[in-house]
mmCIF file of N, CA and C in Angstrom:
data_model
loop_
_atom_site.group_PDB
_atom_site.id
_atom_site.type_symbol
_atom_site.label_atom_id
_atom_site.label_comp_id
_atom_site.label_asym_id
_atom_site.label_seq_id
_atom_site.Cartn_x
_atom_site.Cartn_y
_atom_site.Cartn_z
ATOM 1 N N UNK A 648 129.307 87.742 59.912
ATOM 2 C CA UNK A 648 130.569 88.381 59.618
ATOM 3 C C UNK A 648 131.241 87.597 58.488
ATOM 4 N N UNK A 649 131.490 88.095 57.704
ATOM 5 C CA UNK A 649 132.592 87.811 56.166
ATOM 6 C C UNK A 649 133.868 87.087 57.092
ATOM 7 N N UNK A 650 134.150 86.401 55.722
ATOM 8 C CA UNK A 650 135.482 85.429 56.710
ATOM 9 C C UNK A 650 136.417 86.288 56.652
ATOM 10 N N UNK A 651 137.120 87.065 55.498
ATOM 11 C CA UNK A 651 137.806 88.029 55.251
ATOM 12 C C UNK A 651 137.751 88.717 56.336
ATOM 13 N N UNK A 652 137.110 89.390 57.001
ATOM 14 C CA UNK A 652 137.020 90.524 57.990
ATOM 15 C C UNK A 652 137.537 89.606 59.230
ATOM 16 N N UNK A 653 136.774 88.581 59.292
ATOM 17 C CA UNK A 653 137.036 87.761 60.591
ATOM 18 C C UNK A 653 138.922 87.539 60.504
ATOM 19 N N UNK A 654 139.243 87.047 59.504
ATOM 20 C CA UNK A 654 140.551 86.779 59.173
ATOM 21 C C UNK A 654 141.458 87.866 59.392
ATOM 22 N N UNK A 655 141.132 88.941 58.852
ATOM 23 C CA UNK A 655 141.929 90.411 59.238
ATOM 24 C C UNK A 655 142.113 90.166 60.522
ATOM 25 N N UNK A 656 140.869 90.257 61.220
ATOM 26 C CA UNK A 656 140.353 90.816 62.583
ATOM 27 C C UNK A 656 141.426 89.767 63.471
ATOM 28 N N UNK A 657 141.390 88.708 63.406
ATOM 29 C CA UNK A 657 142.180 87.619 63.981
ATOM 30 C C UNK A 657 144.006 88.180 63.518
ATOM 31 N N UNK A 658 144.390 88.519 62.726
ATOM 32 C CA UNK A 658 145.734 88.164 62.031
ATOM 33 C C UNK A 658 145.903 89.928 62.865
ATOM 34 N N UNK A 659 145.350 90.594 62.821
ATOM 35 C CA UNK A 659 145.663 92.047 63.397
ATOM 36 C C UNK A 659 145.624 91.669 65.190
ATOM 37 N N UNK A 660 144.886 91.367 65.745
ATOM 38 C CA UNK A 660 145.102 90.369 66.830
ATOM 39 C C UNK A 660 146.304 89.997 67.383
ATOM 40 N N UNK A 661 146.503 88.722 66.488
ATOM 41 C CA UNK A 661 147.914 88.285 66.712
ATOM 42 C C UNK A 661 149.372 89.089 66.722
ATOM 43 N N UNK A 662 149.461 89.850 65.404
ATOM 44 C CA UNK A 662 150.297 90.469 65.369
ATOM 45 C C UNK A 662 150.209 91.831 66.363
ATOM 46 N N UNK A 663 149.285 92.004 66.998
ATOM 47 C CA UNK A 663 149.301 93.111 68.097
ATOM 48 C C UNK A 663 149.932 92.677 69.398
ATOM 49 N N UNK A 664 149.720 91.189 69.907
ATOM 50 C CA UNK A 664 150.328 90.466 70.437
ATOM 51 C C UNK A 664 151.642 90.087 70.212
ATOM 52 N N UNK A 665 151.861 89.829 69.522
ATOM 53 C CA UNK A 665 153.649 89.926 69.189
ATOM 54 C C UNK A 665 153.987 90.813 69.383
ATOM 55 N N UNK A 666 153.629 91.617 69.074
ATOM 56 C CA UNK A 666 154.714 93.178 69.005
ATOM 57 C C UNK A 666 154.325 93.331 70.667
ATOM 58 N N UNK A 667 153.193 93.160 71.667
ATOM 59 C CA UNK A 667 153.205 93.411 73.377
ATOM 60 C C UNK A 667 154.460 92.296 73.412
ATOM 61 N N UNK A 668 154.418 90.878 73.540
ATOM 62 C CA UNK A 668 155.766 90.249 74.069
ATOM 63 C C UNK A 668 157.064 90.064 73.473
ATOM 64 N N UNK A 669 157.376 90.946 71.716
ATOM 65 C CA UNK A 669 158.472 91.239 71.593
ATOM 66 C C UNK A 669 158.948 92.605 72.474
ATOM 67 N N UNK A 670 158.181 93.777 72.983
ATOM 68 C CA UNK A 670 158.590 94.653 73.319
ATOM 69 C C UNK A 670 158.953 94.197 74.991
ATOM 70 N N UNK A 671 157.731 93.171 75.726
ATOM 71 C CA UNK A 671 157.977 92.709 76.601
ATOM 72 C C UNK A 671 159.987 92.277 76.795
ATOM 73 N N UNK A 672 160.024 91.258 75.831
ATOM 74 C CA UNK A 672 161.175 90.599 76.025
ATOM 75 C C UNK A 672 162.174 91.559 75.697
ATOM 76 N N UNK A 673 162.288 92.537 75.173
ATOM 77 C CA UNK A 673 163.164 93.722 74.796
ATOM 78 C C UNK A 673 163.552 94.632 76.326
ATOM 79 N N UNK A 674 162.661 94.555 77.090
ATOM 80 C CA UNK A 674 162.453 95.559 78.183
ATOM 81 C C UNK A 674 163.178 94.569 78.988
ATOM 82 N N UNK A 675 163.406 93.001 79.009
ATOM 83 C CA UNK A 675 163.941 92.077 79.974
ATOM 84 C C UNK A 675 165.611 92.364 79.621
ATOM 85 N N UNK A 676 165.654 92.205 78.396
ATOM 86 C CA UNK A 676 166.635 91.737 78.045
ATOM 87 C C UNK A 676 168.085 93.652 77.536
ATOM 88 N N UNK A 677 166.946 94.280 78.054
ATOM 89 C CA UNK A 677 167.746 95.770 78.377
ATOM 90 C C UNK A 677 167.811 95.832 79.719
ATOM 91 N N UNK A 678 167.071 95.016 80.780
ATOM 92 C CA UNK A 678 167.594 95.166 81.701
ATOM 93 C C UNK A 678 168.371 94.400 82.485
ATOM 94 N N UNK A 679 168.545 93.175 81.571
ATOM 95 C CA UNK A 679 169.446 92.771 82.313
ATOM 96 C C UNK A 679 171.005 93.075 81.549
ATOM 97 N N UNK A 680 170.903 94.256 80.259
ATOM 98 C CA UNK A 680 172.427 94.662 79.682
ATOM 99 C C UNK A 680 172.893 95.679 80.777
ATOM 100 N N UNK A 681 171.791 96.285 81.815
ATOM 101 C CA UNK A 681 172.076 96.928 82.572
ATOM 102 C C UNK A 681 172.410 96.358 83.896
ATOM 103 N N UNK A 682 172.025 95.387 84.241
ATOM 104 C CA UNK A 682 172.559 94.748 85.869
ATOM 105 C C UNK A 682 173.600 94.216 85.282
ATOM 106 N N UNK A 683 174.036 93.666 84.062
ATOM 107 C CA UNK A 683 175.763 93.450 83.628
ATOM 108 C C UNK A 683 176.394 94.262 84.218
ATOM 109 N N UNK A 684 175.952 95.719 83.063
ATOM 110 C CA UNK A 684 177.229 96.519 83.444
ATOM 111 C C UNK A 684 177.557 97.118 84.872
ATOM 112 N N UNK A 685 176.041 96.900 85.945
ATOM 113 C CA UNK A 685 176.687 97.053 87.306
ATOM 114 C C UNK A 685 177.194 95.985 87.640
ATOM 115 N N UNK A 686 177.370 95.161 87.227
ATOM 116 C CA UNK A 686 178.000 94.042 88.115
ATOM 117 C C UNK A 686 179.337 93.791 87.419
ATOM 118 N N UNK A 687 179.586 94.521 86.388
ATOM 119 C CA UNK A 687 180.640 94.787 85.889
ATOM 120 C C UNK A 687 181.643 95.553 86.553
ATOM 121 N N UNK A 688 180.646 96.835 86.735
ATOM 122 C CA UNK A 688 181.799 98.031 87.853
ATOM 123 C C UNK A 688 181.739 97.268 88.860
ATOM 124 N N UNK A 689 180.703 96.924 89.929
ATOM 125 C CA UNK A 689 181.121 96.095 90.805
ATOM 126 C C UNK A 689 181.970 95.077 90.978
ATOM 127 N N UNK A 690 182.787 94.096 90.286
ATOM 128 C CA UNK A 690 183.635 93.227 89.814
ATOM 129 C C UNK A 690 184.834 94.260 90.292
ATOM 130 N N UNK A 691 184.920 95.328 89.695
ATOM 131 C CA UNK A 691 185.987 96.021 89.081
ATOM 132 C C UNK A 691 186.147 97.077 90.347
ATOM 133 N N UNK A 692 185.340 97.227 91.147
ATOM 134 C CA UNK A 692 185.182 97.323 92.382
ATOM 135 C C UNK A 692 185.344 96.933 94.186
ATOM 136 N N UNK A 693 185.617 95.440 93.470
ATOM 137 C CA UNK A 693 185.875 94.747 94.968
ATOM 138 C C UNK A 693 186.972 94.405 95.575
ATOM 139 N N UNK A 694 187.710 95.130 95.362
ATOM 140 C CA UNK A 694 189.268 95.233 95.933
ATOM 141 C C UNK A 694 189.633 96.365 96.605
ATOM 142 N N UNK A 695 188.251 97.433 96.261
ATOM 143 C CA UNK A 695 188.400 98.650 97.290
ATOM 144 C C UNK A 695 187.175 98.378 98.137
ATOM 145 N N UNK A 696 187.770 99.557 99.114
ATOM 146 C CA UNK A 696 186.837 99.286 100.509
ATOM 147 C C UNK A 696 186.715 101.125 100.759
ATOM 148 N N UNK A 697 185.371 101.420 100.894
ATOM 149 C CA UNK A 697 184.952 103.268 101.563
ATOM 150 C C UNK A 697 185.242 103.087 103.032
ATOM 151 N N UNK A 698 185.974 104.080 103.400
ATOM 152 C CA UNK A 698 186.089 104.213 104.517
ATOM 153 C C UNK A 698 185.816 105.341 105.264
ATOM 154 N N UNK A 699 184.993 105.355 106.410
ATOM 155 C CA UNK A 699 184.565 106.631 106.894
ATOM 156 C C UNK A 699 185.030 107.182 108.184
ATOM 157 N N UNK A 700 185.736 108.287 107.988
ATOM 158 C CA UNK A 700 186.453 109.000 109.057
ATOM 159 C C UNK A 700 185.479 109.896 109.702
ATOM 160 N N UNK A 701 185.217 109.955 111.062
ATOM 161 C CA UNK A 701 184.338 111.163 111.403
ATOM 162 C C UNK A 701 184.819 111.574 113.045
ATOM 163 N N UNK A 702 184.592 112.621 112.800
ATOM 164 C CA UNK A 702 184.813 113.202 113.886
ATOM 165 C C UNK A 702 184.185 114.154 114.752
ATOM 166 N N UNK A 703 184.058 114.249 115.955
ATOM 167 C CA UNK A 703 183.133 114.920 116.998
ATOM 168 C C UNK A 703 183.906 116.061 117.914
ATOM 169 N N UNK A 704 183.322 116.868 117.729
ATOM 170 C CA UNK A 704 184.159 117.814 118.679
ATOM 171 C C UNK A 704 183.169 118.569 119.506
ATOM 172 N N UNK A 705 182.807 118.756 120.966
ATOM 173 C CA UNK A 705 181.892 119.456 121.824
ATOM 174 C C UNK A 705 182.984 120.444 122.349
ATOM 175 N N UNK A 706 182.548 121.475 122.517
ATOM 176 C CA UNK A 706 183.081 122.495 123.356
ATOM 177 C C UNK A 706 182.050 123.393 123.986
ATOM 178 N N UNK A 707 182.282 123.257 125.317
ATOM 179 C CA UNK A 707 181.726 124.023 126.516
ATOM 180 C C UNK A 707 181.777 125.235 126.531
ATOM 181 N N UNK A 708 181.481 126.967 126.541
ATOM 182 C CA UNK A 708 181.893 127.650 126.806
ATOM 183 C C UNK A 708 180.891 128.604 128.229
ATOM 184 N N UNK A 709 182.122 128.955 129.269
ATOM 185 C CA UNK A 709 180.372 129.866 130.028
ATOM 186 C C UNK A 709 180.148 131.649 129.907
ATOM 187 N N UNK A 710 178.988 131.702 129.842
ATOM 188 C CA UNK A 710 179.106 133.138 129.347
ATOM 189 C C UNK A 710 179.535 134.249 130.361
ATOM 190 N N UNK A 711 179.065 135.116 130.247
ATOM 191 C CA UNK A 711 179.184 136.230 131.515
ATOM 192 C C UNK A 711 178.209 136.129 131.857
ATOM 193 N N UNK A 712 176.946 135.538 132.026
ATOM 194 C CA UNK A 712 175.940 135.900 132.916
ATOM 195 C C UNK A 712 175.971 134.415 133.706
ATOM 196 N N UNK A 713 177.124 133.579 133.518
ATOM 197 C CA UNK A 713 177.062 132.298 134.049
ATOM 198 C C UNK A 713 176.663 131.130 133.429
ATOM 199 N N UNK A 714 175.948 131.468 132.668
ATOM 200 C CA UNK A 714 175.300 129.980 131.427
ATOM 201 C C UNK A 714 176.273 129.391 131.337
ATOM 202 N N UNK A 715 176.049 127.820 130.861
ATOM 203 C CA UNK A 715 176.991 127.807 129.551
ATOM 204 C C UNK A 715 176.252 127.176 128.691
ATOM 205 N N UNK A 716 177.037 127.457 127.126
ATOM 206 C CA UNK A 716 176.625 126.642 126.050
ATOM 207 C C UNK A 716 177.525 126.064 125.294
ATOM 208 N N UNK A 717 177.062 124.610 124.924
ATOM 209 C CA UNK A 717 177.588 123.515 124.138
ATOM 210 C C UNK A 717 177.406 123.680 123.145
ATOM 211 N N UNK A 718 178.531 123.412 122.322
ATOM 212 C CA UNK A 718 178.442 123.715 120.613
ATOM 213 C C UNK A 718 179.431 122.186 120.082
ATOM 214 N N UNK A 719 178.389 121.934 119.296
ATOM 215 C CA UNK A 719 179.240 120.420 118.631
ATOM 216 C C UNK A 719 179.262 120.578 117.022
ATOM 217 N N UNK A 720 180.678 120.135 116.881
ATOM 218 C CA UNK A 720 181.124 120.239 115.485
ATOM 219 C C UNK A 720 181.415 118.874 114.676
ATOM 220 N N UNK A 721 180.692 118.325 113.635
ATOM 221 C CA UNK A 721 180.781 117.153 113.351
ATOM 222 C C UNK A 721 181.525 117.286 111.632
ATOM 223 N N UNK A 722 182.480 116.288 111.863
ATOM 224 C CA UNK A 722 182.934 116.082 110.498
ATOM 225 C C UNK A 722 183.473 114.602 110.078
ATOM 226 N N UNK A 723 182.903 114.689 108.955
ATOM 227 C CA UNK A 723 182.665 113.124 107.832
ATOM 228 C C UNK A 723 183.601 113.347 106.697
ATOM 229 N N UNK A 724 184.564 112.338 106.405
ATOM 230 C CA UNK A 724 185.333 112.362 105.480
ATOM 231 C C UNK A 724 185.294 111.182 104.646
ATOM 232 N N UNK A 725 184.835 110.926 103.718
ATOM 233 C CA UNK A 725 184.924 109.334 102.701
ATOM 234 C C UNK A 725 186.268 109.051 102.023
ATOM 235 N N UNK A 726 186.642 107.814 102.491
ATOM 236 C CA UNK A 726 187.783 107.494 101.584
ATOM 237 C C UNK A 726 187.905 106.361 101.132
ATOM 238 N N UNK A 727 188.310 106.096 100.045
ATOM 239 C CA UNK A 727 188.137 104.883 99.522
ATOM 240 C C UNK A 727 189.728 104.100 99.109
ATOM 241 N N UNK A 728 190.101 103.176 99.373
ATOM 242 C CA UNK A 728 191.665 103.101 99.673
ATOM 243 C C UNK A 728 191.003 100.939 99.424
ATOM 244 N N UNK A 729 192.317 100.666 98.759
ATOM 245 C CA UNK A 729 192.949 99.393 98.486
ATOM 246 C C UNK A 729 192.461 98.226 99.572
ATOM 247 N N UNK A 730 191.848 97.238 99.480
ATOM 248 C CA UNK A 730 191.818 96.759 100.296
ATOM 249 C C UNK A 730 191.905 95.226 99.776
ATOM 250 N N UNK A 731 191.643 94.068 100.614
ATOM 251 C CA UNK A 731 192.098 92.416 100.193
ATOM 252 C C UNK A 731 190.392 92.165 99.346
ATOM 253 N N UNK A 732 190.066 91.465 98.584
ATOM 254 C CA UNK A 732 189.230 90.591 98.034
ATOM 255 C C UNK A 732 188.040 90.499 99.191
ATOM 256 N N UNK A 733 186.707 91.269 98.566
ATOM 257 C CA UNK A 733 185.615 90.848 99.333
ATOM 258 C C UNK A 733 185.008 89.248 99.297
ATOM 259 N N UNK A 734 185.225 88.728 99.869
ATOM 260 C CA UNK A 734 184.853 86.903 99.256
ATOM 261 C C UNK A 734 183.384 87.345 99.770
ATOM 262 N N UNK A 735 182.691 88.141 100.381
ATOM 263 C CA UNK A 735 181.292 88.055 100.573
ATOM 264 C C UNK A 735 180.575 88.535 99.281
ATOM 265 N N UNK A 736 181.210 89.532 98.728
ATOM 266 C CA UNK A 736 181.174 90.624 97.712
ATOM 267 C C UNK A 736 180.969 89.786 95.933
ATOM 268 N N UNK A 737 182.508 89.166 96.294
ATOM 269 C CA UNK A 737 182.286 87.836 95.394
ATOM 270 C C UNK A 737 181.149 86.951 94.849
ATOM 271 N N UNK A 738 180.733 86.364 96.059
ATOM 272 C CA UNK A 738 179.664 85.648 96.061
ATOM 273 C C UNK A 738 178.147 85.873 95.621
ATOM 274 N N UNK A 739 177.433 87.259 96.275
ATOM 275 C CA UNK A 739 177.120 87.911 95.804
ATOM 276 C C UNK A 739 176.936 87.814 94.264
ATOM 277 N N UNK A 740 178.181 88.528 93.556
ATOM 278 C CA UNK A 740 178.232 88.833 92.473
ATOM 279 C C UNK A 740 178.044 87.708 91.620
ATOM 280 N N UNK A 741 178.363 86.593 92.086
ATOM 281 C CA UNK A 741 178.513 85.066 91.004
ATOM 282 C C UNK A 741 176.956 84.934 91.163
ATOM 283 N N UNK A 742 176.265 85.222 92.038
ATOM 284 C CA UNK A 742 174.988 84.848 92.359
ATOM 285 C C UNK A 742 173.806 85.752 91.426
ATOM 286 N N UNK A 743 174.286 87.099 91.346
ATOM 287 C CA UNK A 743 173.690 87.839 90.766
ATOM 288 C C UNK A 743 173.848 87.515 89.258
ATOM 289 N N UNK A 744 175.149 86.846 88.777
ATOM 290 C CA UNK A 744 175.647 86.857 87.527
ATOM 291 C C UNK A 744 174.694 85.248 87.166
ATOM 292 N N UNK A 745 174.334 84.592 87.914
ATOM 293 C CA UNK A 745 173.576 83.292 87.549
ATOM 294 C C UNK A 745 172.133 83.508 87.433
ATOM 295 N N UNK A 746 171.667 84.496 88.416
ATOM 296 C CA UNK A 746 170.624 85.068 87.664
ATOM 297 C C UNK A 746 170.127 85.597 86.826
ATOM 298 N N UNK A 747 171.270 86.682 86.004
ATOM 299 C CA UNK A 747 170.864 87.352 84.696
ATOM 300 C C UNK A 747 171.057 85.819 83.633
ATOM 301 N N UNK A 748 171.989 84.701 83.676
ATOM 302 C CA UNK A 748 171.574 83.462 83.336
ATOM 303 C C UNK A 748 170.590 82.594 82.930
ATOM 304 N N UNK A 749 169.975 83.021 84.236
ATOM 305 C CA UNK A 749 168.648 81.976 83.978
ATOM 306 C C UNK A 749 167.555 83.158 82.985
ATOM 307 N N UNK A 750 167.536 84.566 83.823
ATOM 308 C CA UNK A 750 166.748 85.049 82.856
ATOM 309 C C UNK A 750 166.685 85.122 81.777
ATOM 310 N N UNK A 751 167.886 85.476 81.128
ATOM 311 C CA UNK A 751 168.447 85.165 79.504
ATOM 312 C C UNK A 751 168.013 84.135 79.137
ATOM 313 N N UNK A 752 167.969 82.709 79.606
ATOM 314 C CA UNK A 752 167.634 81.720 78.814
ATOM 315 C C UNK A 752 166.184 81.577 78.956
ATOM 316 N N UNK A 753 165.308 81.952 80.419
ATOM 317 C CA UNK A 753 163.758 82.183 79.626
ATOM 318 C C UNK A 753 163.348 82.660 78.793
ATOM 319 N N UNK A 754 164.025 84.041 78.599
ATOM 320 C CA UNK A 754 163.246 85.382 77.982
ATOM 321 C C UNK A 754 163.310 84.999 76.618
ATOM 322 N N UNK A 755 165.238 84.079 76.166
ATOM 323 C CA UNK A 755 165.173 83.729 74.964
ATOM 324 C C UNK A 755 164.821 82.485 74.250
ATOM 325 N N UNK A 756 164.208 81.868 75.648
ATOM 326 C CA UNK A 756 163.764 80.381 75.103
ATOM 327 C C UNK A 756 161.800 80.548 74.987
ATOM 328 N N UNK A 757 161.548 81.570 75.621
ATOM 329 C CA UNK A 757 159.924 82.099 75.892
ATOM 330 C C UNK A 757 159.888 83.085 74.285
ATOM 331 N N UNK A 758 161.044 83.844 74.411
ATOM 332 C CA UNK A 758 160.634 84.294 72.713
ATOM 333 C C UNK A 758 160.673 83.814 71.703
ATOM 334 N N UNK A 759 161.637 82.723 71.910
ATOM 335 C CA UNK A 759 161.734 81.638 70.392
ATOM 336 C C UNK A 759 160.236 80.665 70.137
ATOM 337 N N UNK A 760 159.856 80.396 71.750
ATOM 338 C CA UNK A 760 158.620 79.551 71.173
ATOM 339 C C UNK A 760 157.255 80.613 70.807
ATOM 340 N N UNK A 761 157.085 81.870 71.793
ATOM 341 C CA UNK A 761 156.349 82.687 71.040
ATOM 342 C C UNK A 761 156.212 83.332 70.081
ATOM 343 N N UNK A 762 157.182 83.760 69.427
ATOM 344 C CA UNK A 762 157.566 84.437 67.842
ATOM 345 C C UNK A 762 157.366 82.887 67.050
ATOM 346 N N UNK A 763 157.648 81.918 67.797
ATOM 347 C CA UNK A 763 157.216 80.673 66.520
ATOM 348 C C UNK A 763 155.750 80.344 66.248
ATOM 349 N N UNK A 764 155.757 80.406 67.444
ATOM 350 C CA UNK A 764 153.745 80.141 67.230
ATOM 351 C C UNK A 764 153.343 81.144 66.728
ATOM 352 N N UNK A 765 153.436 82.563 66.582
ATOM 353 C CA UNK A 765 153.168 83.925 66.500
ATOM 354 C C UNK A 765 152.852 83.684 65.244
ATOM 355 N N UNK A 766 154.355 83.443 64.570
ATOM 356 C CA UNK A 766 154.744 83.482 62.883
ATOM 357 C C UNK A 766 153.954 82.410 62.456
ATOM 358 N N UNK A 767 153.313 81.076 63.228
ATOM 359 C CA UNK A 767 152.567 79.958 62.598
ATOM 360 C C UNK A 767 151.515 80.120 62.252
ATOM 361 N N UNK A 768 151.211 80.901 63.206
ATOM 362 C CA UNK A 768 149.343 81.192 63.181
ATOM 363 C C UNK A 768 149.261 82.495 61.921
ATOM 364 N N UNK A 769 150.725 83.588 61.868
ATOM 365 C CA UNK A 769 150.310 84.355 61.100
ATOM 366 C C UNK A 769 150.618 83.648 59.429
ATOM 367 N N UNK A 770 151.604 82.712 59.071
ATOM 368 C CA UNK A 770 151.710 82.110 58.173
ATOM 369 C C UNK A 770 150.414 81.448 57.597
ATOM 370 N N UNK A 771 149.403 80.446 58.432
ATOM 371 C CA UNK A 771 149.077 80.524 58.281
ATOM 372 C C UNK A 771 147.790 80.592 57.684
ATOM 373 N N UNK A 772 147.039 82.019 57.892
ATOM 374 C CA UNK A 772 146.243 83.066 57.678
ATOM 375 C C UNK A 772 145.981 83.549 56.546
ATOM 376 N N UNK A 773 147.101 83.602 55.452
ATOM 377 C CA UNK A 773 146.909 84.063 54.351
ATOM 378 C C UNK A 773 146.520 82.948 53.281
ATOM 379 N N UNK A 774 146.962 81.728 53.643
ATOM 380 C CA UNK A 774 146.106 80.380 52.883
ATOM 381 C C UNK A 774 144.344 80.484 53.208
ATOM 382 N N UNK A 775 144.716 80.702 53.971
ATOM 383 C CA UNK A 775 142.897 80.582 54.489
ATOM 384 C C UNK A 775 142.127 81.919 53.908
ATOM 385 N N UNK A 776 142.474 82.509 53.830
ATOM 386 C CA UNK A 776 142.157 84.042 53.349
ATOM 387 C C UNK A 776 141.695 83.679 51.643
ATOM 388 N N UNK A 777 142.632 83.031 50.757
ATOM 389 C CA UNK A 777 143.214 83.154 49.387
ATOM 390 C C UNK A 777 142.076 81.680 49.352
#
């Protein structure tokens, strides 16, 4: 095999690889713009509390031939109304918020050293080529 070809063959390689763990780190780092913004509404969230009203109603009736039959009526109402500071809710959230933390600083300390080596090996490639 020609070195030229070998050299392509290698440098097309690499750069196929970059572009799998730049898209990799793109897919991390969109998801954690998305557990922000829930933990954003959630933040913005923890001072209310859902509350569920429900109610049961059976009624007996007997027929004319003597039976009777039971008929039950169920009703669910959601409400969501003011309530004191979830400190469980809190916690939680600081916890979740230290995790998108740490991930951020792998994803961007794992892409800085891979895009560096990436760019070294593809830098270089073209001396060796020439």
């Amino acid at each position: 095999m020609e070195p030229n070809r070998y050299q392509r063959t290698v440098r097309k390689v690499l750069e196929q690889k970059a572009d799998r763990e730049a898209s990799r780190l793109n897919r991390i780092l969109d998801l954690n713009d998305t557990l922000l913004q829930k933990a954003a509404l959630a933040a913005e969230q923890l001072d209310r509390k859902m509350i569920t009203h429900k109610r049961k109603v059976k009624t007996a009736e007997k027929l004319q031939d003597g039976t009777w039959t039971e008929t039950t009526t169920e009703d669910e109402i959601l409400d969501v109304v003011d309530a004191p500071l979830d400190r469980q809710g809190i916690k939680l959230l600081a916890s979740a918020l230290k995790d998108l933390n740490d991930i951020a600083k792998v994803a961007d300390s794992g892409k800085d050293e891979s895009l560096a080596k990436a760019r070294e090996l593809l830098e270089g490639l073209p001396s060796a080529i020439d």
